[in-house]
Short mmCIF file of N, CA and C in Angstrom, two decimals:
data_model
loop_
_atom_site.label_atom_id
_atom_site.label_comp_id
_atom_site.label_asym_id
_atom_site.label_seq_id
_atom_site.Cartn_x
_atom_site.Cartn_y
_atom_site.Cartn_z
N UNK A 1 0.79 -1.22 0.00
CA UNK A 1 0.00 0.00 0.00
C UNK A 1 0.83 1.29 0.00
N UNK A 2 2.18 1.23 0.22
CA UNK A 2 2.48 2.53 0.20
C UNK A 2 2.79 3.16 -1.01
N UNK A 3 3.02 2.33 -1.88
CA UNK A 3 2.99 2.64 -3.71
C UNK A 3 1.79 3.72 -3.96
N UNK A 4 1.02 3.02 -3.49
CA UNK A 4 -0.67 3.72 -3.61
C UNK A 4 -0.67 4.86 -2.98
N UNK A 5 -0.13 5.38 -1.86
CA UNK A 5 -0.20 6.88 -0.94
C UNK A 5 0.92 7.48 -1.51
N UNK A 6 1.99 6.99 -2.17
CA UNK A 6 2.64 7.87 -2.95
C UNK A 6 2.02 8.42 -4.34
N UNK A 7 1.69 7.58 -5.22
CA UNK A 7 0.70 7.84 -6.65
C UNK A 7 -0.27 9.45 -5.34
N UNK A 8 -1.04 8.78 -4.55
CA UNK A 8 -1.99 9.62 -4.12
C UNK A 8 -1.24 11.04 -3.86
N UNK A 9 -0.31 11.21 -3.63
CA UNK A 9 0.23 12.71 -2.91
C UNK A 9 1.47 13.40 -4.10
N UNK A 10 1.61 11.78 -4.89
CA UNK A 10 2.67 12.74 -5.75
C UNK A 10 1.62 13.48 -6.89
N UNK A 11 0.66 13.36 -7.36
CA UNK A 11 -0.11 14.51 -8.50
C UNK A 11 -0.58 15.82 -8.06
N UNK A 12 -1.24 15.63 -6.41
CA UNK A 12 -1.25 17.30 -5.96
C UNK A 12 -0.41 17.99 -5.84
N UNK A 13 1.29 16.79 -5.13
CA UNK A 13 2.82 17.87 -5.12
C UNK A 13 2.91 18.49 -6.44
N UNK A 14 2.88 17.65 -7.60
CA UNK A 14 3.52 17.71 -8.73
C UNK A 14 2.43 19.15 -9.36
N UNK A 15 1.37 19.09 -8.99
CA UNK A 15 0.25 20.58 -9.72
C UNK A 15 0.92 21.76 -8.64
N UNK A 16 1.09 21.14 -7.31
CA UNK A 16 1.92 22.35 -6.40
C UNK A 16 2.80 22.72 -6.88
N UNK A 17 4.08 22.08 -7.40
CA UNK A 17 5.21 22.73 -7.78
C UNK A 17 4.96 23.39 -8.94
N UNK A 18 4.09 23.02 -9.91
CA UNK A 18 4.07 23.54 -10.99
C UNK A 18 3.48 24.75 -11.19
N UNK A 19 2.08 24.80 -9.86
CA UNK A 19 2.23 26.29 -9.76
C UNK A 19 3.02 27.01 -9.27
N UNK A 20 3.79 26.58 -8.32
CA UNK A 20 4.81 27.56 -8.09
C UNK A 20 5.71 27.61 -8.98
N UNK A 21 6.33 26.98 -9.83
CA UNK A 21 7.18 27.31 -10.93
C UNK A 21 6.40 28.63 -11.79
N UNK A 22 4.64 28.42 -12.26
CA UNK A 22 4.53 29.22 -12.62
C UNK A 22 4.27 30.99 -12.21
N UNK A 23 4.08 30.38 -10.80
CA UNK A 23 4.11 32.34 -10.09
C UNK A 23 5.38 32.84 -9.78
N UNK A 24 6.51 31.88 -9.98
CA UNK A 24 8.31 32.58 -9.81
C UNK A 24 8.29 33.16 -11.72
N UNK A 25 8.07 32.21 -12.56
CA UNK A 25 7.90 32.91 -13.91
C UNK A 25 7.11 34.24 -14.19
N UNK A 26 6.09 33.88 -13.71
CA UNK A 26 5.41 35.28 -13.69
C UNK A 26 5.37 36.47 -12.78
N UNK A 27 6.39 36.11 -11.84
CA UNK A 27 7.09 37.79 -11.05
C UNK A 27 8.20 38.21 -11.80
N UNK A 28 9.19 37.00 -12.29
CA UNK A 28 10.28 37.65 -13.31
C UNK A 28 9.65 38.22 -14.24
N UNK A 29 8.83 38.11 -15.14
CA UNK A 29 8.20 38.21 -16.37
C UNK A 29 7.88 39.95 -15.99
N UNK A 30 7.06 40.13 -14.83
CA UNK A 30 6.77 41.35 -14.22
C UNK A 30 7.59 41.93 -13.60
N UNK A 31 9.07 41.65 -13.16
CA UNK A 31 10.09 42.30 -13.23
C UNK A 31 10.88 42.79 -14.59
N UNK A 32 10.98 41.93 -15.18
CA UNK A 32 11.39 42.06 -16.85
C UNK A 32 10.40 43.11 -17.45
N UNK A 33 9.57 43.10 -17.19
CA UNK A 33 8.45 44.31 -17.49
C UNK A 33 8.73 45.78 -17.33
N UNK A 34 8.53 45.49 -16.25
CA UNK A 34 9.01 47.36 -15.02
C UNK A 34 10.18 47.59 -15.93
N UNK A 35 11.30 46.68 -15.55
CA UNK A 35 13.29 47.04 -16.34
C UNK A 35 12.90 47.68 -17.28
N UNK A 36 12.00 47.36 -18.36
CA UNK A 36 12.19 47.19 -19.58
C UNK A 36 11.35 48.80 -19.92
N UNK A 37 10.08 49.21 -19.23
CA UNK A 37 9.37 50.50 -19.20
C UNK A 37 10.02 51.36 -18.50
N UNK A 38 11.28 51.11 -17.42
CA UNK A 38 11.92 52.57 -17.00
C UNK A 38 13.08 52.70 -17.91
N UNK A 39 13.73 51.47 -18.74
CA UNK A 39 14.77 51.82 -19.35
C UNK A 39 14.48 52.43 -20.61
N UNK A 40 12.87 52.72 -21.04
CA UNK A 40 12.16 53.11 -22.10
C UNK A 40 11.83 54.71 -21.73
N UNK A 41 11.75 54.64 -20.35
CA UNK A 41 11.60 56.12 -20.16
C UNK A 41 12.87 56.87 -20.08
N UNK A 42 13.61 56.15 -19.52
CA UNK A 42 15.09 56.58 -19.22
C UNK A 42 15.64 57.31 -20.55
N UNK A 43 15.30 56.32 -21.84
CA UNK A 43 15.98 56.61 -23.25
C UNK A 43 14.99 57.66 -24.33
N UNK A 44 13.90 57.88 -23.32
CA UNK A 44 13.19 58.91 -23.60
C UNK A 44 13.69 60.21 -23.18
N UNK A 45 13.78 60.22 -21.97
CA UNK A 45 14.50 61.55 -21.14
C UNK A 45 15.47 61.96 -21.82
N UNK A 46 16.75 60.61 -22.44
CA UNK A 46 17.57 61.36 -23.06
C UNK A 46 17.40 61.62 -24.07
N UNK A 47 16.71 61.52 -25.42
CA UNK A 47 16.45 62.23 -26.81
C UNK A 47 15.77 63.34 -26.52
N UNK A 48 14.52 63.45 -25.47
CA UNK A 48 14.44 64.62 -25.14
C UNK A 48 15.15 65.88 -24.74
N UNK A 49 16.24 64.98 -24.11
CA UNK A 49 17.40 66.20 -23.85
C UNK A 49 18.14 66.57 -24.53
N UNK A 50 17.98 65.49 -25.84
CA UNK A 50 19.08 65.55 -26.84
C UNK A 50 18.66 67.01 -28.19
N UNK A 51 17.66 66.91 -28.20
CA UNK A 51 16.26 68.05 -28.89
C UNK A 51 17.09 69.36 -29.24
N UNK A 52 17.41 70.06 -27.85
CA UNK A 52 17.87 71.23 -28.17
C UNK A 52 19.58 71.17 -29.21
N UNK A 53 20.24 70.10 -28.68
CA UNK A 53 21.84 69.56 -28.99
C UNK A 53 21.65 69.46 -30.89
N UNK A 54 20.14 68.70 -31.20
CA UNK A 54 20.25 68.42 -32.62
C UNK A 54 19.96 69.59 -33.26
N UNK A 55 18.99 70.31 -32.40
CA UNK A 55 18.88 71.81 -33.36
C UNK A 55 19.89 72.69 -33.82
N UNK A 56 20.92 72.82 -32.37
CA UNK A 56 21.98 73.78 -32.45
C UNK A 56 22.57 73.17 -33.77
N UNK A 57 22.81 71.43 -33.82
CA UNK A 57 23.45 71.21 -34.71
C UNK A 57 23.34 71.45 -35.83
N UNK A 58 22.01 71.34 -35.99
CA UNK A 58 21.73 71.91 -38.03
C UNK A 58 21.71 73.43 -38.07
N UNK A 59 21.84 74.14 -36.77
CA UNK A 59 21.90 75.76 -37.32
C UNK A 59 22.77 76.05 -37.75
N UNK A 60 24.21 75.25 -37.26
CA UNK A 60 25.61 75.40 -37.23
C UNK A 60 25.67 74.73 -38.20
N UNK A 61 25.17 74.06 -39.01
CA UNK A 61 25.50 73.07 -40.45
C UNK A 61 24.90 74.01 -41.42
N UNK A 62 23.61 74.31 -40.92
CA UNK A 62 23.24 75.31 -42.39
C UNK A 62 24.11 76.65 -42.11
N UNK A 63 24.23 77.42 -40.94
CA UNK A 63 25.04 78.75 -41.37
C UNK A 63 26.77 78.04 -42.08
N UNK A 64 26.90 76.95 -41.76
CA UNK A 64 28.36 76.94 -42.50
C UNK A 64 28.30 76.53 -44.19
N UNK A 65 27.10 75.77 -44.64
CA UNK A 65 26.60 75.50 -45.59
C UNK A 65 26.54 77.10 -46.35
N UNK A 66 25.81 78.08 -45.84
CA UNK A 66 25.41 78.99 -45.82
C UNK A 66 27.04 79.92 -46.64
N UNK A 67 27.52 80.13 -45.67
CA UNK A 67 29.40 80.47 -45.60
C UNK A 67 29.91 80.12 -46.70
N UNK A 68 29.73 78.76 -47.14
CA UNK A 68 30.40 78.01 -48.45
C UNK A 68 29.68 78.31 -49.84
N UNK A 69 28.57 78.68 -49.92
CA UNK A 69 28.25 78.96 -50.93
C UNK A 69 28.49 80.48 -51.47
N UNK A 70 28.75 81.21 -50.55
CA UNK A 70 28.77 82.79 -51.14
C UNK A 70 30.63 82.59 -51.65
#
């Protein structure tokens, strides 16, 4: 009989572990998430900051453009 109380307890362990395998997957998954939306804002902040840097740059490309043609 103890064949039989093992069969009996190993299919609820075995659905136990497997949910817990799946709620450790799905907190990484939701950590991988967050990383992934601040490093999206992060690389937002900087093109935003970058905005004024690209303007200066084409003023300074067209006045030298500008220079070369006269």
């Amino acid at each position: 009989m103890p064949s039989v109380d093992a069969i009996w307890f190993a299919s609820p362990l075995a659905l136990l572990i497997g949910a817990f395998a799946i709620v450790m997957i799905a907190v990484r998954i939701n950590q991988a998430n967050g990383d992934l939306s601040r490093a999206g804002r992060s690389t937002r902040r900087l093109e935003d900051a970058l905005i004024p840097v690209r303007l200066e740059t084409r003023r300074a490309r067209s006045s030298v453009d500008h220079l070369r043609r006269k």
